[in-house]
Coordinates of C-alpha atoms in Angstrom, one line a residue:
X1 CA -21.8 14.5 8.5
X2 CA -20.6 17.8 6.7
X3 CA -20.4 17.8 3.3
X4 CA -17.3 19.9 3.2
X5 CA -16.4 22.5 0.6
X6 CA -12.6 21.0 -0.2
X7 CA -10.0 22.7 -3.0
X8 CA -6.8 21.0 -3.6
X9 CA -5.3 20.5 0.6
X10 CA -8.3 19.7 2.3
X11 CA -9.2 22.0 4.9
X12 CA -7.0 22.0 8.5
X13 CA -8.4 22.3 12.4
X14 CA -7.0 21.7 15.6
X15 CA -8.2 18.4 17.3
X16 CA -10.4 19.7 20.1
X17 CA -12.0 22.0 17.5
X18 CA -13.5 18.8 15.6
X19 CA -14.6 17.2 19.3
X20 CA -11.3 14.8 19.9
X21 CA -8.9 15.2 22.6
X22 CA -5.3 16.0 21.3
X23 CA -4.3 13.5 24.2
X24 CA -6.2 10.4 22.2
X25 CA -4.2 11.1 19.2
X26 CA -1.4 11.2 21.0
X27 CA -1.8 8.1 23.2
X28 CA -2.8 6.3 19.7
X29 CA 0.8 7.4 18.0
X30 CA 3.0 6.5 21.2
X31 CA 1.2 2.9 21.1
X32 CA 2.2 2.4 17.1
X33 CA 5.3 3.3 18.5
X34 CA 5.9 1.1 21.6
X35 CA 4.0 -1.4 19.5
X36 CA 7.2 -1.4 16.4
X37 CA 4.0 -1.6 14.2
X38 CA 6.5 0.4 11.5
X39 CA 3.8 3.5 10.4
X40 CA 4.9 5.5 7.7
X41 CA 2.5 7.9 7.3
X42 CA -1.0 8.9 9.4
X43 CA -3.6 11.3 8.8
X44 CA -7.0 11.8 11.0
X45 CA -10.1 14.3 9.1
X46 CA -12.7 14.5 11.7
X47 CA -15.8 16.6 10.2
X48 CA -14.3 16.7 7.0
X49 CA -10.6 18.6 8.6
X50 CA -7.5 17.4 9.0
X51 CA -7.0 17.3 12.8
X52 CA -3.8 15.6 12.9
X53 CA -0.9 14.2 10.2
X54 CA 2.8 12.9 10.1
X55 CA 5.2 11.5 8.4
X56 CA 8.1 9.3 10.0
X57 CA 11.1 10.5 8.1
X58 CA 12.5 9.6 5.9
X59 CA 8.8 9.9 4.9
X60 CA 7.0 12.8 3.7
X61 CA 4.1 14.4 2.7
X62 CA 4.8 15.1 -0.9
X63 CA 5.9 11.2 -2.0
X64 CA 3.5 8.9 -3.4
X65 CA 3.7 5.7 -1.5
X66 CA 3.2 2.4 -3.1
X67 CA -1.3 1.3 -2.3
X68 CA -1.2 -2.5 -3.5
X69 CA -4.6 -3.7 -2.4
X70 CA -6.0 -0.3 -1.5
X71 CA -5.9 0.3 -5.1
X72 CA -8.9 -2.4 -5.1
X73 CA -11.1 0.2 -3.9
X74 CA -10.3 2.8 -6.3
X75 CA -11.2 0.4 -9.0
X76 CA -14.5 -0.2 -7.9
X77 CA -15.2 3.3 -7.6
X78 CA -14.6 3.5 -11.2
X79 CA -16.9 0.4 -11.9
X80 CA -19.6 2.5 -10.0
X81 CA -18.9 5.6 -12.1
X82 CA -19.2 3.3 -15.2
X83 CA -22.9 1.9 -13.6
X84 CA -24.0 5.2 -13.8
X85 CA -22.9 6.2 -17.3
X86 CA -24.8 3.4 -18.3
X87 CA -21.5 1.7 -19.7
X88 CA -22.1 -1.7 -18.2
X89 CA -23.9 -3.5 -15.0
X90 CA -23.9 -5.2 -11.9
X91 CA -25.2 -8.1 -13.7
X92 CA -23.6 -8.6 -17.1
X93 CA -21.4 -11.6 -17.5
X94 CA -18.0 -11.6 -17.2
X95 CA -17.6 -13.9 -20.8
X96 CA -19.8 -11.4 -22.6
X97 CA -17.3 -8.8 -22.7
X98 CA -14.1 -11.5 -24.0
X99 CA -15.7 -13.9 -26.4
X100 CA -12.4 -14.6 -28.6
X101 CA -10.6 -14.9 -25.0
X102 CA -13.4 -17.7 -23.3
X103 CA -12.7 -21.3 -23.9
X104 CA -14.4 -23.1 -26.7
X105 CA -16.3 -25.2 -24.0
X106 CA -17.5 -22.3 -21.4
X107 CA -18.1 -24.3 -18.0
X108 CA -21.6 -23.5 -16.1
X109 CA -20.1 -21.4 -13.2
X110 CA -17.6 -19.7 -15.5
X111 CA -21.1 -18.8 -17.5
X112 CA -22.8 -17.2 -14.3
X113 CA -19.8 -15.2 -13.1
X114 CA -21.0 -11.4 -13.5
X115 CA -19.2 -8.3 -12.5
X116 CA -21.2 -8.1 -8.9
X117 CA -19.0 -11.4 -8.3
X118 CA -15.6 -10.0 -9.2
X119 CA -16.8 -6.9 -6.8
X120 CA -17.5 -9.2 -4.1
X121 CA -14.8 -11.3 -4.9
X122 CA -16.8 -14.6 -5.0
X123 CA -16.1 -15.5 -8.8
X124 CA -16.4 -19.3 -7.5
X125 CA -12.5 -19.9 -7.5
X126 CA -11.0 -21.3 -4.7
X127 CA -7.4 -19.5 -4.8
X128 CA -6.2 -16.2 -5.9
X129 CA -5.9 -16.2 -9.7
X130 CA -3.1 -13.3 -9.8
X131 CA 0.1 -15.5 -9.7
X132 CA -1.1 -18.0 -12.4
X133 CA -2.4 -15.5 -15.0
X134 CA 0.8 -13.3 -14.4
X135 CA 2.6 -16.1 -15.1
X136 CA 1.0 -16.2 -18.5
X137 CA 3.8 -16.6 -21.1
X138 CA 2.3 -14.9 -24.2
X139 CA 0.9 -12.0 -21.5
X140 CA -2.9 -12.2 -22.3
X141 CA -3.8 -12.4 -18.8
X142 CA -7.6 -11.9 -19.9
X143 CA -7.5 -15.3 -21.1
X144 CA -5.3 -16.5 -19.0
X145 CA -8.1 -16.2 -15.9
X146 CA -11.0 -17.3 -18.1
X147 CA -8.9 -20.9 -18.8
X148 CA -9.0 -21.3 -14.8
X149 CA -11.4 -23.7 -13.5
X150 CA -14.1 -22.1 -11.8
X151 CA -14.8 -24.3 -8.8
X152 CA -18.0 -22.9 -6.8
X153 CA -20.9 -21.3 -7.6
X154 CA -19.9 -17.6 -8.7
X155 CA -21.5 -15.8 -5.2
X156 CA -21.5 -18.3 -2.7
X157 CA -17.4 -18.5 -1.8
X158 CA -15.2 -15.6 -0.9
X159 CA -11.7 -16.0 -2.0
X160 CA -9.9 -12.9 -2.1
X161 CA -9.1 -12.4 -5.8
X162 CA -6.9 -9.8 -7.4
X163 CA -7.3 -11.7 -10.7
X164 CA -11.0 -10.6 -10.4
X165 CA -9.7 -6.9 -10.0
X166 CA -7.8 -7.0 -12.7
X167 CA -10.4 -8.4 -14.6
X168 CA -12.8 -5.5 -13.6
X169 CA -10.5 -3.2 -14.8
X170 CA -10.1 -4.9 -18.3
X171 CA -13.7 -5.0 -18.5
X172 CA -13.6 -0.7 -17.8
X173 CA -11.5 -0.7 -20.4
X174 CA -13.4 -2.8 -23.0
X175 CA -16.2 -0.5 -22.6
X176 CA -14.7 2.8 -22.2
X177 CA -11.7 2.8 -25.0
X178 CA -10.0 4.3 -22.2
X179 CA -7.2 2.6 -19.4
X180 CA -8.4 2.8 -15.9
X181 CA -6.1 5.3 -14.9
X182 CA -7.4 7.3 -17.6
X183 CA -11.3 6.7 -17.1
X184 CA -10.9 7.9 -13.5
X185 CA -8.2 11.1 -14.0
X186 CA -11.1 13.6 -15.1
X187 CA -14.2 11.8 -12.9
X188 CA -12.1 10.8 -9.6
X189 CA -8.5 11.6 -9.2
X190 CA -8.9 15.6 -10.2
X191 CA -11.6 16.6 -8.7
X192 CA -10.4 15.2 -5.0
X193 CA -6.8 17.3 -6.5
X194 CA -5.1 13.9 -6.4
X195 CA -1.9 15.1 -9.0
X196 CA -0.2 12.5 -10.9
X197 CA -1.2 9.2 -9.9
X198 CA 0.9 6.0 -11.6
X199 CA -1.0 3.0 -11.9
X200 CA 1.1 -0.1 -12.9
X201 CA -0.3 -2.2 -16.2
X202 CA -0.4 -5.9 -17.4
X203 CA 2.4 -6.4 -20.4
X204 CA -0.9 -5.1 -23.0
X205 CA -1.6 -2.3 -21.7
X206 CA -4.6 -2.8 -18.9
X207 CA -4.3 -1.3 -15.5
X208 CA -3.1 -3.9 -13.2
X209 CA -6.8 -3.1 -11.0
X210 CA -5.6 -5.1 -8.1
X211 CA -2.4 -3.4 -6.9
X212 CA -0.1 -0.7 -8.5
X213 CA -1.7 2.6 -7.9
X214 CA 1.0 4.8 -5.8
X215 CA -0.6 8.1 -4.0
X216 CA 0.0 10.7 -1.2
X217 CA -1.4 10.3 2.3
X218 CA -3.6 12.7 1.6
X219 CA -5.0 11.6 -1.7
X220 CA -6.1 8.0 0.8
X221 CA -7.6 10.6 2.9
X222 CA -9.5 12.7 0.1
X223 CA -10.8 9.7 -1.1
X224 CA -11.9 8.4 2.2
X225 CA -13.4 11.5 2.4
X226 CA -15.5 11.4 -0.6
X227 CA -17.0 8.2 0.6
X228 CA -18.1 9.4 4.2
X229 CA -19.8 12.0 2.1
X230 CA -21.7 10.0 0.0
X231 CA -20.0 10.7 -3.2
X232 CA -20.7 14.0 -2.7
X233 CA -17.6 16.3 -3.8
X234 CA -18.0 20.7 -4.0
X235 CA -21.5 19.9 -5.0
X236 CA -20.7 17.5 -7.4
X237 CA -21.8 14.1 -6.8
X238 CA -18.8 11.8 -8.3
X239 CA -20.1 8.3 -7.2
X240 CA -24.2 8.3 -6.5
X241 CA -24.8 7.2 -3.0
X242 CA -26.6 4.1 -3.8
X243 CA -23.1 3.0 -5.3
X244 CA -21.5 3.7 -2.0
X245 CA -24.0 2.2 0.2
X246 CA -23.6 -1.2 -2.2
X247 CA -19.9 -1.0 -1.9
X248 CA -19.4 -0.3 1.5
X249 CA -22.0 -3.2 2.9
X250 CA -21.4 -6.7 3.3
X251 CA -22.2 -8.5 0.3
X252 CA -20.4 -11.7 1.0
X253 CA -19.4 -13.4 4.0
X254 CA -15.9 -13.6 4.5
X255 CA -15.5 -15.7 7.8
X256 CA -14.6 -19.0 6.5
X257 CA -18.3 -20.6 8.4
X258 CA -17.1 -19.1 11.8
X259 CA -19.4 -16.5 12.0
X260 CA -19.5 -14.5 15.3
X261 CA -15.6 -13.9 15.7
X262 CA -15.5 -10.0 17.4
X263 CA -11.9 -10.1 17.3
X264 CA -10.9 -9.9 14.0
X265 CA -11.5 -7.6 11.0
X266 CA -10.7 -10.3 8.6
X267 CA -14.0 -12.0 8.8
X268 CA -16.7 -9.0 9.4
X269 CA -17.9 -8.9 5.6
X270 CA -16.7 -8.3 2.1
X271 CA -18.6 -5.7 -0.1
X272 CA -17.4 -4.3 -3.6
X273 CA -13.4 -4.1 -3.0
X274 CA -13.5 -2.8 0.3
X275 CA -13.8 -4.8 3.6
X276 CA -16.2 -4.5 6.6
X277 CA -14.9 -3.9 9.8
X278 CA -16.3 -4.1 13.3
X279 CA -17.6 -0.9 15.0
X280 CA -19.6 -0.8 11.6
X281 CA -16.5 0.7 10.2
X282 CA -15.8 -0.4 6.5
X283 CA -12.2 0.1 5.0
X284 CA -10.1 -0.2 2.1
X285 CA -6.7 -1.7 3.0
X286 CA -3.5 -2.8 1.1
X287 CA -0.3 -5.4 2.3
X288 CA 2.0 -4.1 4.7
X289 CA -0.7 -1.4 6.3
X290 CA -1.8 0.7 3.8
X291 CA -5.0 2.0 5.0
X292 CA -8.2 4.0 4.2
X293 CA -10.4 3.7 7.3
X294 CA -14.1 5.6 7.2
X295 CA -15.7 5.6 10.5
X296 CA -19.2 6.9 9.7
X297 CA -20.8 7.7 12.8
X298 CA -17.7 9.3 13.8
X299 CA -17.6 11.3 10.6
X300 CA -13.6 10.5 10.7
X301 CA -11.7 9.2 8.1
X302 CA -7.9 7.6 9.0
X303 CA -5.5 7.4 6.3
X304 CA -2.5 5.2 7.2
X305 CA 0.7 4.1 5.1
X306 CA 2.9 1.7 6.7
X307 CA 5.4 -1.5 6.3
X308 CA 4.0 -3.3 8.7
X309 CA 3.4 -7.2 9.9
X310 CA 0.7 -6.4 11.8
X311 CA -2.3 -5.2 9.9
X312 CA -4.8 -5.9 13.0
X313 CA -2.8 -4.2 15.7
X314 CA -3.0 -0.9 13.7
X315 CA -6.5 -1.5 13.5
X316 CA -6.7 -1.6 16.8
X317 CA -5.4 0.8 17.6
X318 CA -7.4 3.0 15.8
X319 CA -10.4 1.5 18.2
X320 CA -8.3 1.6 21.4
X321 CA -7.4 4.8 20.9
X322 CA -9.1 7.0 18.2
X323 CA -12.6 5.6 18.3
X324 CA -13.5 6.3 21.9
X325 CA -12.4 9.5 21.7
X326 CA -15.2 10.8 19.2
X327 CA -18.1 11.5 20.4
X328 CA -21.5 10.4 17.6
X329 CA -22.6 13.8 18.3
X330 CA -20.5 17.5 17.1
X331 CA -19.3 18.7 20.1
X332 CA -16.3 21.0 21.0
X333 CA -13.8 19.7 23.8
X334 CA -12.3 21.7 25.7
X335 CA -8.4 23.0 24.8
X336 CA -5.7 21.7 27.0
X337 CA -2.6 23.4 25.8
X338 CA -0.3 20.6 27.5
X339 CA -1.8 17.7 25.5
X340 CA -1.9 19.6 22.5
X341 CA 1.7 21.3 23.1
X342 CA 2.8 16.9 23.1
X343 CA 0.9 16.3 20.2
X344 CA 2.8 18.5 18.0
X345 CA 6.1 17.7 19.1
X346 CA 5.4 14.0 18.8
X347 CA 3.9 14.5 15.5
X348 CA 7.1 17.0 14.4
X349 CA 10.0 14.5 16.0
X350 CA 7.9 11.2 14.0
X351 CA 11.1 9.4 12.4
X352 CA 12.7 5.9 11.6
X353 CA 15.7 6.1 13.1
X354 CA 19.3 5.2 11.1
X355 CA 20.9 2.1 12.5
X356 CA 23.8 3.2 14.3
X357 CA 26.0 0.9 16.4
X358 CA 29.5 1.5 15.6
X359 CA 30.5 4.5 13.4
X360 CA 33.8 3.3 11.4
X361 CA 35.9 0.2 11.3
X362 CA 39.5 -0.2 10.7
X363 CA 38.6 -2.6 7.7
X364 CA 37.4 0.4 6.2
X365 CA 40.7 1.5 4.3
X366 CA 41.8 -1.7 3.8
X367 CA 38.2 -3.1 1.7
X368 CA 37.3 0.4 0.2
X369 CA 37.3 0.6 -3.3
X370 CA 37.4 -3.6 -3.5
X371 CA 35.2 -5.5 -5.9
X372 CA 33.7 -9.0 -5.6
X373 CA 32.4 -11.1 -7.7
X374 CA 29.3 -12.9 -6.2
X375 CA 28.4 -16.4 -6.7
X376 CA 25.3 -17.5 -8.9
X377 CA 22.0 -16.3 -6.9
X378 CA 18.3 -15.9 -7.1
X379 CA 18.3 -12.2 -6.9
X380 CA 21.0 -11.8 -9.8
X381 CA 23.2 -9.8 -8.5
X382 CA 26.7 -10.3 -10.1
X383 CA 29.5 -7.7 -8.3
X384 CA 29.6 -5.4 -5.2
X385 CA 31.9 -2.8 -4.3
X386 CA 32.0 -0.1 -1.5
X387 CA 34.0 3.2 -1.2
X388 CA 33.9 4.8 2.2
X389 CA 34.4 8.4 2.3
X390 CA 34.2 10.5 5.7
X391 CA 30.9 10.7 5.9
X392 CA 29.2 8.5 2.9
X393 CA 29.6 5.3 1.4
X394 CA 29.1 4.6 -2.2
X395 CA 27.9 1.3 -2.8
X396 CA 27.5 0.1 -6.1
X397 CA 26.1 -3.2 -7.2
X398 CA 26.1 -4.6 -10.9
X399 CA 22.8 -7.2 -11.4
X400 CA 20.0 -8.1 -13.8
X401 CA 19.7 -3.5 -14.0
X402 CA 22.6 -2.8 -15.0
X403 CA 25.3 -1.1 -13.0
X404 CA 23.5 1.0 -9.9
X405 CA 25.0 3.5 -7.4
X406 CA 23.7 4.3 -3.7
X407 CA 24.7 6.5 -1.3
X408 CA 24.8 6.0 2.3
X409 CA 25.1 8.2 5.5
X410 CA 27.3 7.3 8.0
X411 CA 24.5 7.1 10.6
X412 CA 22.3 9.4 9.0
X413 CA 20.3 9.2 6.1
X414 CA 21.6 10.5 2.7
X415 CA 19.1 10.3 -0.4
X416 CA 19.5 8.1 -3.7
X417 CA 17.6 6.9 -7.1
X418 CA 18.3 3.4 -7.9
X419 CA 16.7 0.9 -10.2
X420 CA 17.1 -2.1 -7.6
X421 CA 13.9 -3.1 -6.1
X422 CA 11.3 -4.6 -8.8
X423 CA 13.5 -3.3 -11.7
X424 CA 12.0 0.2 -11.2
X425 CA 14.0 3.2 -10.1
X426 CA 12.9 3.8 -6.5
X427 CA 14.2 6.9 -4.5
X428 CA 16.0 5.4 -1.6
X429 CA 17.4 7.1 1.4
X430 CA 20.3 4.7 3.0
X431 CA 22.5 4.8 5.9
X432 CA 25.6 2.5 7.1
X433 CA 27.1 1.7 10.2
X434 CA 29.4 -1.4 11.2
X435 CA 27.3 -4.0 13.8
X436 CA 31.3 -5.6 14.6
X437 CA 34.7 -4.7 13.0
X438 CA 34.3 -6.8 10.0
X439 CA 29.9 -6.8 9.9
X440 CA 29.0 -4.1 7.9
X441 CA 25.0 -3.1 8.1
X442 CA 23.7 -1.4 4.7
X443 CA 20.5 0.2 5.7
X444 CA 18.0 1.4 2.3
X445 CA 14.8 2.7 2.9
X446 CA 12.7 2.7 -0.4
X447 CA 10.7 6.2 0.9
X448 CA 7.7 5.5 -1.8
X449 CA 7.5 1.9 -0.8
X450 CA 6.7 -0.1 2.4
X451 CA 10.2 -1.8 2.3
X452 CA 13.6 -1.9 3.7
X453 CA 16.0 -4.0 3.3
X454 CA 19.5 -4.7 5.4
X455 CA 22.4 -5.6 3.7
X456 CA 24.9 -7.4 5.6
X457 CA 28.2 -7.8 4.4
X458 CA 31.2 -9.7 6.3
X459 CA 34.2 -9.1 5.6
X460 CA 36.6 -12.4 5.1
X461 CA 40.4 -11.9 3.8
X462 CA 39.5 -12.0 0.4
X463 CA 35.9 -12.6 0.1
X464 CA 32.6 -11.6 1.8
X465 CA 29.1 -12.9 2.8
X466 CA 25.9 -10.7 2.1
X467 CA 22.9 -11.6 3.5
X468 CA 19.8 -9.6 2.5
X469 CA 17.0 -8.5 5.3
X470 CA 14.0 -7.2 4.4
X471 CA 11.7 -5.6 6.9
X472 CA 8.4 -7.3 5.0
X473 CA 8.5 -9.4 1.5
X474 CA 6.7 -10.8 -1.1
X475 CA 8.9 -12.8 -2.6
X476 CA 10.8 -16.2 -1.2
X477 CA 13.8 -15.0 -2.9
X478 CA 13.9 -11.7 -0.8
X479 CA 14.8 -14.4 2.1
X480 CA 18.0 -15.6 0.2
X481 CA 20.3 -17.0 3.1
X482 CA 23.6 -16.4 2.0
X483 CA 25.5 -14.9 -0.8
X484 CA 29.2 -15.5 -1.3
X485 CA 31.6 -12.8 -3.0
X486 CA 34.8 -13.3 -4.2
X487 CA 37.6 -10.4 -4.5
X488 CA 38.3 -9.9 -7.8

């Protein structure tokens, strides 16, 4: 392992150079591909380099991308940092630091749970706290997951638990004066040259911990980086390695009593916020195939973004592929211009294509510029209206935000800001083409997010029916069926 001298863009190399065939990175991309696994973003370091990146546009390399559970690990980096500052410890109990927040009749498990247990997430409760304490009317969600029963013995369940992140991260914050976000900008995020991070926070003020930290690609990789090198950063050692060796081995099990299952890398081992994998890889991972994989005895580090269904396939891929390929020891392959040559063509033409089916309609002129009034629905969306020019179409849409406007490409994609997804403004690039002479497809891709969502509106004589598509969800009312509009 090299302990690589890094400034703000970490260090570049060819493939071969760093002892991996360009044709492995190649054959892993085209399987992603064939595989409709929906990547937005890769990046390989092997010895501490970048050896190969790219972005399928609408992506690129400058947009933060939404890290929901990968954000997991970036909190318990700052827990280590806080060990070693002698701020708090593995051991101190979790009711310790919230005593006007703790029930007046504190239950024996709720009294063992320590901070090792919201690490490992085995705080003895049997399912994910994060729904019911957001859910929390008066939005003391500190309070909210110490009323929860706690079932088990704090360190003998798993149950993954981003109530116990958040938790972590109000604990940081009780013993620091300082928000998560801000505790790690000086210690973490700019010494790796990881420039403006936004980290979501809980309606007073604490960083959500769990979810809500939006990065570049490389800013996963840097950080993945720092990890395979022990903490180790330009001779500064951010996280000491006993920290990293802690959080990056199993410290619970995680396979449900079926121990033994080589298939998956679901049940491999839990340590503090990041998961074990097989190959004796270890990872930090968020929904929808946000990745930070550290392959130590490759000395590789893969950093995905993605909006995928299929978290295990791009997993393994990276061992069907990538993993072979690297040798244990430092070697130099040799150059073959061909495979190389492919690799960068692959990795310059990586795109998500615009839906195009049929360019125009005839129905254009005669529903441009009409507004309906849509029926009561659960994603409180009033009116609709779209203008079709030559080569864009203005939709705009009147909801629960207000009155927002997006542009769309005929075929291509054209760029917009909208507040529409999670009431935050997102930066969308859309695109519209007609499936049938009256089926109109409203393509928006939501470039710092892992989402897209299909709009389809059919055209009646004086009404229409939208039906909404996303690619992944969250939410139930994502799925709405149908929504009737009225011409007004």
């Amino acid at each position: 392992m090299n302990n690589v001298q890094i400034t703000s863009q970490l260090p570049r190399s060819l493939p071969e150079a760093q002892g991996i065939p360009s044709a492995a990175i190649s054959s892993f991309l085209h399987a992603m591909e064939e595989q409709e696994l929906g990547l937005h973003s890769f990046m390989l370091l092997r010895h501490g380099a970048v050896v190969a990146e790219g972005w399928w546009s609408p992506y690129q390399p400058e947009l933060q991308h939404s890290m929901y559970s990968l954000s997991k690990s970036f909190t318990s980096s700052a827990i280590g940092m806080a060990v070693a500052e002698g701020l708090l410890s593995l051991e101190d109990k979790v009711v310790s630091f919230f005593p006007g927040d703790a029930p007046a009749d504190i239950s024996p498990n709720l009294a063992l749970m320590n901070i090792s247990h919201l690490l490992m997430m085995g705080t003895g409760h049997t399912e994910d706290t994060m729904e019911h304490i957001m859910n929390n009317e008066d939005g003391n969600w500190v309070r909210a997951f110490l009323q929860l029963p706690v079932d088990k013995t704090p360190g003998t369940h798993f149950q993954y638990n981003s109530g116990a992140s958040y938790m972590l991260s109000a604990i940081l914050q009780k013993v620091s004066g300082l928000t998560l976000l801000e505790y790690l900008e000086p210690r973490l995020f700019v010494p790796l040259g990881i420039q403006h991070p936004t980290w979501g926070s809980c309606p007073r003020g604490i960083t959500l911990g769990g979810f809500g930290l939006n990065i570049t690609t490389e800013n996963i990789a840097a950080f993945g980086q720092l990890y395979l090198q022990q903490g180790v950063w330009n001779n500064r050692q951010l996280l000491t390695k006993e920290w990293i060796a802690a959080a990056t081995s199993k410290q619970i099990s995680n396979d449900g009593g079926n121990p033994g299952d080589s298939s998956s890398d679901w049940s491999q081992g839990y340590g503090f916020q990041f998961w074990r994998c097989r190959h004796n890889v270890y990872r930090g991972d968020g929904a929808f195939g946000q990745f930070c994989i550290v392959m130590p005895e490759q000395d590789a580090v893969v950093a995905i973004t993605s909006g995928s269904r299929d978290l295990q396939g791009i997993m393994n891929g990276v061992w069907e592929h990538l993993l072979p390929a690297m040798t244990t020891e430092i070697a130099v392959v040799d150059h073959d211009p061909a495979a190389a040559t492919k690799l960068n063509v692959q990795l310059s033409q990586l795109s998500i294509q615009s839906p195009q089916i049929t360019p125009s309609s005839v129905l254009e002129q005669t529903v441009s510029g009409n507004v309906y009034q849509l029926e009561a629905n659960s994603l409180q969306l009033d009116r609709l209206a779209v203008v079709f020019n030559e080569s864009v179409a203005e939709l705009t849409l009147q909801g629960m935000s207000g009155e927002q406007k997006v542009s769309l490409g005929r075929g291509k994609w054209v760029e917009s800001s909208a507040n529409i997804l999670d009431n935050t403004r997102n930066l969308i690039m859309s695109s519209f083409t007609w499936a049938t002479a009256d089926l109109l497809l409203l393509t928006l891709q939501f470039v710092e997010t892992p989402f897209r969502y299909t709009i389809e509106v059919t055209f009646h004589e004086s009404s229409i029916a939208l039906k909404q598509l996303p690619d992944v969800s969250v939410s139930a009312k994502d799925l709405e069926t149908v929504i009737v509009g009225h011409l007004v």
